[in-house]
mmCIF file of C-alpha atoms in Angstrom:
data_model
loop_
_atom_site.group_PDB
_atom_site.id
_atom_site.type_symbol
_atom_site.label_atom_id
_atom_site.label_comp_id
_atom_site.label_asym_id
_atom_site.label_seq_id
_atom_site.Cartn_x
_atom_site.Cartn_y
_atom_site.Cartn_z
ATOM 1 C CA MET A 1 134.617 108.878 68.271
ATOM 2 C CA GLY A 2 132.836 105.738 68.954
ATOM 3 C CA VAL A 3 129.509 104.870 70.796
ATOM 4 C CA TYR A 4 127.751 106.625 73.162
ATOM 5 C CA PRO A 5 128.690 105.003 77.031
ATOM 6 C CA GLU A 6 126.200 102.245 78.062
ATOM 7 C CA ILE A 7 122.987 103.286 79.702
ATOM 8 C CA GLU A 8 119.159 101.197 81.082
ATOM 9 C CA PRO A 9 115.858 102.323 80.149
ATOM 10 C CA TYR A 10 114.251 104.671 82.477
ATOM 11 C CA ASP A 11 110.784 102.659 81.079
ATOM 12 C CA HIS A 12 109.591 99.399 79.109
ATOM 13 C CA GLY A 13 106.886 97.889 78.889
ATOM 14 C CA MET A 14 104.248 95.187 76.532
ATOM 15 C CA LEU A 15 102.357 96.822 73.809
ATOM 16 C CA ASP A 16 99.283 95.005 72.666
ATOM 17 C CA VAL A 17 99.028 95.424 68.999
ATOM 18 C CA GLY A 18 96.472 93.191 68.150
ATOM 19 C CA ASP A 19 96.376 89.606 66.748
ATOM 20 C CA GLY A 20 97.596 87.929 70.102
ATOM 21 C CA ASN A 21 100.781 90.615 69.543
ATOM 22 C CA ARG A 22 102.317 91.876 72.232
ATOM 23 C CA VAL A 23 105.691 93.871 71.549
ATOM 24 C CA TYR A 24 108.728 94.669 73.956
ATOM 25 C CA TRP A 25 109.624 98.089 74.171
ATOM 26 C CA GLU A 26 112.089 100.619 76.108
ATOM 27 C CA VAL A 27 112.570 104.228 76.094
ATOM 28 C CA CYS A 28 115.864 105.832 77.679
ATOM 29 C CA GLY A 29 118.069 108.985 77.382
ATOM 30 C CA ASN A 30 116.357 112.223 77.984
ATOM 31 C CA PRO A 31 112.679 111.890 78.841
ATOM 32 C CA ARG A 32 111.984 115.313 77.321
ATOM 33 C CA GLY A 33 114.765 114.798 74.623
ATOM 34 C CA LYS A 34 114.458 114.648 70.430
ATOM 35 C CA PRO A 35 112.720 111.454 69.950
ATOM 36 C CA ALA A 36 114.441 108.326 67.732
ATOM 37 C CA VAL A 37 113.467 104.702 67.126
ATOM 38 C CA MET A 38 115.899 101.861 66.344
ATOM 39 C CA LEU A 39 114.765 99.331 64.075
ATOM 40 C CA HIS A 40 116.995 96.099 64.049
ATOM 41 C CA GLY A 41 117.627 93.760 61.240
ATOM 42 C CA GLY A 42 116.646 90.781 59.951
ATOM 43 C CA PRO A 43 113.816 90.703 60.466
ATOM 44 C CA GLY A 44 114.221 88.548 63.566
ATOM 45 C CA SER A 45 117.153 89.878 64.780
ATOM 46 C CA GLY A 46 115.519 91.567 67.943
ATOM 47 C CA CYS A 47 116.530 94.622 69.166
ATOM 48 C CA GLY A 48 120.058 94.615 71.878
ATOM 49 C CA ALA A 49 121.295 97.294 74.003
ATOM 50 C CA TRP A 50 123.872 98.167 71.800
ATOM 51 C CA TYR A 51 120.842 100.238 69.836
ATOM 52 C CA ARG A 52 120.757 102.382 72.938
ATOM 53 C CA ARG A 53 124.291 103.748 71.753
ATOM 54 C CA TYR A 54 123.958 105.310 68.214
ATOM 55 C CA CYS A 55 122.203 108.500 69.908
ATOM 56 C CA ASP A 56 123.056 111.084 72.838
ATOM 57 C CA PRO A 57 121.494 110.734 75.570
ATOM 58 C CA ALA A 58 121.525 113.362 76.992
ATOM 59 C CA VAL A 59 119.332 115.155 74.273
ATOM 60 C CA TYR A 60 117.903 112.086 73.057
ATOM 61 C CA ARG A 61 115.157 110.584 73.777
ATOM 62 C CA ILE A 62 115.914 106.656 72.277
ATOM 63 C CA VAL A 63 113.263 104.059 71.745
ATOM 64 C CA LEU A 64 113.850 100.873 71.250
ATOM 65 C CA LEU A 65 111.262 97.707 70.004
ATOM 66 C CA ASP A 66 111.705 93.998 69.726
ATOM 67 C CA GLN A 67 109.942 93.984 66.243
ATOM 68 C CA ARG A 68 107.279 91.068 66.094
ATOM 69 C CA GLY A 69 108.438 87.342 67.007
ATOM 70 C CA CYS A 70 111.314 88.363 68.052
ATOM 71 C CA GLY A 71 113.385 89.049 71.007
ATOM 72 C CA ARG A 72 110.967 89.581 73.981
ATOM 73 C CA SER A 73 107.909 90.509 71.762
ATOM 74 C CA THR A 74 105.483 87.636 72.356
ATOM 75 C CA PRO A 75 104.132 84.945 70.860
ATOM 76 C CA ARG A 76 107.717 84.114 69.824
ATOM 77 C CA ALA A 77 108.309 82.666 66.072
ATOM 78 C CA SER A 78 110.308 79.803 67.111
ATOM 79 C CA ASP A 79 107.206 78.393 68.542
ATOM 80 C CA TYR A 80 105.909 76.610 65.684
ATOM 81 C CA GLU A 81 102.472 76.918 66.781
ATOM 82 C CA THR A 82 102.890 81.223 65.820
ATOM 83 C CA ASP A 83 101.029 82.633 63.152
ATOM 84 C CA MET A 84 103.211 84.200 60.801
ATOM 85 C CA SER A 85 100.228 85.281 58.808
ATOM 86 C CA VAL A 86 100.348 88.481 61.080
ATOM 87 C CA ASN A 87 103.815 88.907 60.805
ATOM 88 C CA THR A 88 104.272 91.337 57.543
ATOM 89 C CA THR A 89 105.431 94.822 56.967
ATOM 90 C CA ALA A 90 102.280 96.419 57.145
ATOM 91 C CA HIS A 91 101.673 95.253 60.965
ATOM 92 C CA VAL A 92 105.236 96.212 62.087
ATOM 93 C CA ILE A 93 104.440 99.500 60.477
ATOM 94 C CA ARG A 94 101.588 99.754 62.056
ATOM 95 C CA ASP A 95 103.201 98.362 65.340
ATOM 96 C CA LEU A 96 105.485 101.519 65.142
ATOM 97 C CA GLU A 97 102.228 103.809 64.926
ATOM 98 C CA LEU A 98 100.743 102.237 67.464
ATOM 99 C CA LEU A 99 103.894 102.771 70.062
ATOM 100 C CA ARG A 100 104.455 105.991 68.328
ATOM 101 C CA GLY A 101 100.877 106.784 70.010
ATOM 102 C CA HIS A 102 101.306 105.236 72.949
ATOM 103 C CA LEU A 103 104.448 107.286 73.967
ATOM 104 C CA GLY A 104 103.119 110.716 73.241
ATOM 105 C CA ILE A 105 105.578 110.969 70.123
ATOM 106 C CA GLU A 106 104.734 113.057 67.451
ATOM 107 C CA ARG A 107 107.411 112.864 65.123
ATOM 108 C CA TRP A 108 110.810 110.728 65.518
ATOM 109 C CA LEU A 109 114.579 110.372 63.498
ATOM 110 C CA VAL A 110 114.461 106.625 62.495
ATOM 111 C CA TRP A 111 117.287 104.602 62.563
ATOM 112 C CA GLY A 112 117.618 101.320 60.805
ATOM 113 C CA VAL A 113 119.819 98.510 60.221
ATOM 114 C CA SER A 114 119.898 96.453 56.654
ATOM 115 C CA TRP A 115 116.201 95.002 56.668
ATOM 116 C CA GLY A 116 115.596 98.161 59.803
ATOM 117 C CA SER A 117 116.522 99.902 56.527
ATOM 118 C CA VAL A 118 113.669 98.823 54.557
ATOM 119 C CA LEU A 119 111.443 99.041 56.937
ATOM 120 C CA GLY A 120 112.854 103.008 58.350
ATOM 121 C CA LEU A 121 111.933 103.245 54.240
ATOM 122 C CA ARG A 122 108.984 102.067 53.890
ATOM 123 C CA TYR A 123 107.594 103.525 57.377
ATOM 124 C CA ALA A 124 108.564 107.268 55.994
ATOM 125 C CA GLN A 125 106.963 107.306 52.583
ATOM 126 C CA THR A 126 103.886 105.190 54.264
ATOM 127 C CA HIS A 127 103.645 108.289 57.406
ATOM 128 C CA PRO A 128 106.168 110.748 56.173
ATOM 129 C CA ASP A 129 104.669 113.306 58.535
ATOM 130 C CA ALA A 130 105.887 110.957 61.669
ATOM 131 C CA VAL A 131 109.351 110.644 60.433
ATOM 132 C CA SER A 132 112.103 114.241 61.217
ATOM 133 C CA GLU A 133 114.834 112.852 59.573
ATOM 134 C CA LEU A 134 116.362 108.788 58.356
ATOM 135 C CA VAL A 135 120.143 107.677 59.330
ATOM 136 C CA LEU A 136 120.486 104.179 57.559
ATOM 137 C CA THR A 137 122.786 101.794 57.427
ATOM 138 C CA GLY A 138 123.770 98.416 55.507
ATOM 139 C CA VAL A 139 121.228 99.716 53.475
ATOM 140 C CA ALA A 140 118.447 97.315 51.905
ATOM 141 C CA THR A 141 115.316 98.193 49.418
ATOM 142 C CA GLY A 142 113.633 94.548 50.018
ATOM 143 C CA SER A 143 113.571 94.277 46.384
ATOM 144 C CA ASN A 144 113.547 90.619 45.088
ATOM 145 C CA PRO A 145 116.773 91.080 43.195
ATOM 146 C CA GLU A 146 118.817 91.941 46.249
ATOM 147 C CA VAL A 147 116.646 88.472 47.700
ATOM 148 C CA ALA A 148 118.024 86.823 44.761
ATOM 149 C CA MET A 149 121.187 88.518 44.575
ATOM 150 C CA LEU A 150 121.724 87.041 48.493
ATOM 151 C CA THR A 151 120.622 83.511 47.785
ATOM 152 C CA LYS A 152 121.665 82.569 44.506
ATOM 153 C CA GLY A 153 123.985 85.370 42.956
ATOM 154 C CA LEU A 154 126.574 85.336 46.113
ATOM 155 C CA GLY A 155 126.758 81.139 45.192
ATOM 156 C CA LYS A 156 129.432 82.024 42.729
ATOM 157 C CA ILE A 157 131.992 83.751 45.256
ATOM 158 C CA PHE A 158 131.111 81.494 47.854
ATOM 159 C CA PRO A 159 130.525 78.424 45.946
ATOM 160 C CA GLU A 160 131.541 75.462 48.414
ATOM 161 C CA ALA A 161 129.115 77.470 51.110
ATOM 162 C CA PHE A 162 126.369 77.584 48.383
ATOM 163 C CA GLU A 163 126.569 73.952 47.894
ATOM 164 C CA ARG A 164 126.173 73.136 51.112
ATOM 165 C CA PHE A 165 123.142 75.670 50.824
ATOM 166 C CA LEU A 166 121.315 73.665 48.268
ATOM 167 C CA ALA A 167 122.192 70.212 49.607
ATOM 168 C CA GLU A 168 119.238 70.696 51.972
ATOM 169 C CA LEU A 169 116.464 71.430 49.354
ATOM 170 C CA PRO A 170 115.099 68.958 47.287
ATOM 171 C CA GLU A 171 116.404 68.803 43.657
ATOM 172 C CA GLY A 172 113.195 70.446 42.196
ATOM 173 C CA GLU A 173 113.738 73.413 44.227
ATOM 174 C CA ARG A 174 116.985 74.368 43.860
ATOM 175 C CA ASP A 175 116.259 77.287 40.531
ATOM 176 C CA GLY A 176 113.311 78.647 42.191
ATOM 177 C CA ASN A 177 112.738 81.558 44.960
ATOM 178 C CA LEU A 178 115.180 79.314 47.482
ATOM 179 C CA ALA A 179 114.348 81.804 50.404
ATOM 180 C CA ALA A 180 110.505 80.589 49.758
ATOM 181 C CA ALA A 181 111.746 76.813 49.363
ATOM 182 C CA TYR A 182 113.426 77.260 52.460
ATOM 183 C CA ASN A 183 110.628 78.476 54.529
ATOM 184 C CA ARG A 184 108.660 75.577 53.409
ATOM 185 C CA LEU A 185 111.232 73.558 55.103
ATOM 186 C CA ILE A 186 110.807 75.412 57.942
ATOM 187 C CA GLU A 187 106.943 75.106 58.354
ATOM 188 C CA SER A 188 107.388 71.339 58.122
ATOM 189 C CA PRO A 189 105.105 69.588 60.934
ATOM 190 C CA ASP A 190 108.417 67.383 60.762
ATOM 191 C CA PRO A 191 110.551 68.863 64.119
ATOM 192 C CA GLU A 192 113.906 67.301 62.320
ATOM 193 C CA MET A 193 113.783 68.651 58.875
ATOM 194 C CA ARG A 194 112.389 71.949 60.481
ATOM 195 C CA ALA A 195 115.682 71.723 62.798
ATOM 196 C CA ARG A 196 118.109 70.732 59.537
ATOM 197 C CA ALA A 197 116.343 73.499 57.385
ATOM 198 C CA ALA A 198 117.082 76.844 60.125
ATOM 199 C CA ARG A 199 121.049 75.481 60.838
ATOM 200 C CA ALA A 200 121.669 75.488 57.098
ATOM 201 C CA TRP A 201 120.059 79.005 56.497
ATOM 202 C CA THR A 202 122.048 80.439 59.620
ATOM 203 C CA ASP A 203 125.184 78.574 58.128
ATOM 204 C CA TRP A 204 124.304 80.405 54.776
ATOM 205 C CA GLU A 205 124.035 83.969 56.589
ATOM 206 C CA THR A 206 127.276 83.335 58.305
ATOM 207 C CA ALA A 207 129.137 82.555 55.273
ATOM 208 C CA ILE A 208 128.143 85.834 52.997
ATOM 209 C CA VAL A 209 127.785 88.543 55.842
ATOM 210 C CA PRO A 210 130.729 88.495 58.115
ATOM 211 C CA ALA A 211 129.693 89.450 61.438
ATOM 212 C CA PRO A 212 131.109 89.807 64.910
ATOM 213 C CA PRO A 213 131.480 86.944 67.232
ATOM 214 C CA ARG A 214 128.382 88.120 68.659
ATOM 215 C CA SER A 215 126.336 88.374 65.947
ATOM 216 C CA VAL A 216 127.571 84.294 64.554
ATOM 217 C CA GLU A 217 126.852 83.406 67.928
ATOM 218 C CA ARG A 218 123.258 84.213 68.448
ATOM 219 C CA TYR A 219 122.766 81.369 65.719
ATOM 220 C CA GLU A 220 124.325 78.469 68.462
ATOM 221 C CA ASP A 221 120.941 78.877 70.407
ATOM 222 C CA PRO A 222 118.629 76.754 68.706
ATOM 223 C CA ALA A 223 115.134 79.012 69.683
ATOM 224 C CA PHE A 224 117.405 82.302 68.269
ATOM 225 C CA ARG A 225 118.160 80.177 65.269
ATOM 226 C CA MET A 226 114.280 78.466 64.699
ATOM 227 C CA GLY A 227 112.940 82.432 65.039
ATOM 228 C CA PHE A 228 115.557 83.948 63.108
ATOM 229 C CA ALA A 229 115.692 81.114 59.991
ATOM 230 C CA ARG A 230 111.757 81.604 59.763
ATOM 231 C CA THR A 231 111.249 85.171 60.026
ATOM 232 C CA VAL A 232 113.919 86.029 57.515
ATOM 233 C CA THR A 233 112.397 83.513 54.773
ATOM 234 C CA HIS A 234 108.717 84.462 55.815
ATOM 235 C CA TYR A 235 109.545 88.213 54.723
ATOM 236 C CA PHE A 236 112.150 86.778 51.904
ATOM 237 C CA GLY A 237 109.923 84.149 50.302
ATOM 238 C CA ASN A 238 106.963 86.535 50.416
ATOM 239 C CA ASP A 239 108.760 90.109 48.783
ATOM 240 C CA HIS A 240 108.680 91.457 51.758
ATOM 241 C CA PHE A 241 105.089 91.957 51.541
ATOM 242 C CA LEU A 242 105.825 95.241 49.669
ATOM 243 C CA GLY A 243 103.426 94.121 47.260
ATOM 244 C CA GLU A 244 102.927 94.124 43.502
ATOM 245 C CA GLY A 245 105.526 96.045 41.464
ATOM 246 C CA ASN A 246 108.731 94.241 43.838
ATOM 247 C CA ASP A 247 110.876 92.843 41.083
ATOM 248 C CA GLU A 248 111.417 96.224 40.032
ATOM 249 C CA GLY A 249 112.014 97.799 43.687
ATOM 250 C CA VAL A 250 108.766 98.742 45.378
ATOM 251 C CA VAL A 251 110.575 101.124 47.913
ATOM 252 C CA LEU A 252 112.996 102.150 45.153
ATOM 253 C CA ARG A 253 110.189 102.945 43.173
ATOM 254 C CA ASP A 254 108.750 104.954 45.782
ATOM 255 C CA ALA A 255 111.933 107.522 46.866
ATOM 256 C CA PRO A 256 110.147 110.376 46.004
ATOM 257 C CA LEU A 257 107.829 109.855 48.461
ATOM 258 C CA LEU A 258 110.734 110.794 50.839
ATOM 259 C CA LYS A 259 111.109 114.261 49.818
ATOM 260 C CA GLY A 260 111.534 116.206 52.392
ATOM 261 C CA ILE A 261 112.787 114.246 55.134
ATOM 262 C CA PRO A 262 116.810 114.212 55.765
ATOM 263 C CA GLY A 263 118.564 111.334 55.568
ATOM 264 C CA THR A 264 122.193 109.871 55.955
ATOM 265 C CA LEU A 265 122.475 106.394 54.071
ATOM 266 C CA VAL A 266 125.781 105.012 55.260
ATOM 267 C CA GLN A 267 127.807 102.667 53.740
ATOM 268 C CA GLY A 268 130.479 99.938 53.993
ATOM 269 C CA SER A 269 132.436 99.875 50.640
ATOM 270 C CA LEU A 270 132.763 95.856 51.113
ATOM 271 C CA ASP A 271 129.247 95.595 51.510
ATOM 272 C CA LEU A 272 128.420 93.173 49.432
ATOM 273 C CA GLY A 273 124.650 93.799 48.802
ATOM 274 C CA ASN A 274 126.010 97.112 47.055
ATOM 275 C CA LEU A 275 126.774 94.791 44.041
ATOM 276 C CA LEU A 276 123.236 95.734 42.775
ATOM 277 C CA GLY A 277 123.990 99.542 43.773
ATOM 278 C CA ILE A 278 120.920 100.109 45.153
ATOM 279 C CA VAL A 279 121.910 102.036 47.821
ATOM 280 C CA TRP A 280 123.505 104.387 45.152
ATOM 281 C CA ARG A 281 120.048 104.982 43.053
ATOM 282 C CA LEU A 282 118.203 105.164 46.137
ATOM 283 C CA HIS A 283 120.418 108.560 46.789
ATOM 284 C CA HIS A 284 120.291 109.522 43.642
ATOM 285 C CA ALA A 285 116.340 109.102 43.723
ATOM 286 C CA TRP A 286 115.825 110.425 46.992
ATOM 287 C CA PRO A 287 115.861 114.503 46.962
ATOM 288 C CA GLY A 288 118.023 115.604 50.782
ATOM 289 C CA SER A 289 119.419 112.523 51.216
ATOM 290 C CA GLU A 290 123.201 112.044 51.806
ATOM 291 C CA LEU A 291 125.534 109.193 51.050
ATOM 292 C CA VAL A 292 128.796 108.217 53.021
ATOM 293 C CA VAL A 293 130.898 105.217 51.714
ATOM 294 C CA VAL A 294 133.028 103.717 54.263
ATOM 295 C CA ASP A 295 136.353 102.548 53.419
ATOM 296 C CA ASP A 296 136.721 98.964 53.654
ATOM 297 C CA ALA A 297 133.959 98.012 56.043
ATOM 298 C CA GLY A 298 131.460 95.676 55.270
ATOM 299 C CA HIS A 299 127.687 94.977 56.172
ATOM 300 C CA ASN A 300 128.351 95.763 59.933
ATOM 301 C CA ALA A 301 126.832 98.750 62.023
ATOM 302 C CA GLY A 302 129.537 98.262 64.772
ATOM 303 C CA ALA A 303 132.313 98.115 62.593
ATOM 304 C CA PRO A 304 134.720 100.995 63.905
ATOM 305 C CA GLY A 305 134.350 104.096 61.150
ATOM 306 C CA VAL A 306 131.158 102.852 60.257
ATOM 307 C CA VAL A 307 130.059 104.074 64.108
ATOM 308 C CA ASP A 308 131.533 107.211 63.661
ATOM 309 C CA VAL A 309 129.784 108.362 60.866
ATOM 310 C CA LEU A 310 126.032 107.141 62.655
ATOM 311 C CA VAL A 311 126.928 109.189 65.416
ATOM 312 C CA ALA A 312 127.653 112.231 64.016
ATOM 313 C CA ALA A 313 124.866 111.913 61.484
ATOM 314 C CA THR A 314 122.938 111.410 64.727
ATOM 315 C CA ASP A 315 124.689 114.169 66.706
ATOM 316 C CA LYS A 316 123.816 116.654 63.148
ATOM 317 C CA TYR A 317 120.387 116.036 63.540
ATOM 318 C CA ALA A 318 120.637 116.521 67.041
ATOM 319 C CA GLU A 319 121.217 120.056 66.672
ATOM 320 C CA SER A 320 118.133 121.455 65.406
ATOM 321 C CA TRP A 321 116.359 119.749 68.307
ATOM 322 C CA ALA A 322 114.296 122.839 70.094
ATOM 323 C CA GLY A 323 112.686 119.956 73.407
#
């Protein structure tokens, strides 16, 4: 099956969302089609052109955006002067609502990958009337145990890379919240320290998440590397800004709020995020969800088998569109 052919947006712009932030958005596909919004990962990755290709452009009105601080949105997290205190989950959810209103959309399908699945789930829990369906892959819920597993737990599986990862941190900060410790380095006034920390963080990301070449190559861009590492550690080091109770998992706790929203969860069997069983627990706590596990695939929305299931899901949800 594969993805749909390449297309170009028919409309785009910069939305003033407040706090000095302007968010880039674009729309492609059918102007009168079923609305869908594509949520990228990271946080801080930005939304590439390939996100346009998971929905049938003849049927869908496909909305892409670069979340605060990344991609074409301004100001960028790579700029040391950018205020990160106004880049939180609640702020980005508010941005989605502002964009939905700006585009005159009543309800939209929410598609998300990795961090985008965390954001999509929390958005749907907060604004269930705005979401027609959810299609999520590389599924995560942003709980503190997930962050601990990604920053510490995998150290036993990748010991050499983990030793290098720890080496960049002061000795007294190697036992606590490693993401928060890295964020403190990245927020340092010393540009050399910030640069070393950003490189060490992305080296660890590359070691634990096998990814296609384009995902690895982007880390060679110093501006992308800094913006990405700063944003990820900002969220990972602050409970994903999900509030009290995230040691157990706020999104998972609130899964019953998704009742009535159809959803498809597409997970690679080799995705190391599976080690905590989060996606299975989410599926069983979310009435009306479907879980599809793709053999021999990891944390990659572009893996052939994963792509086929994601496209089949958006095709299925398009069947009920009456225009």
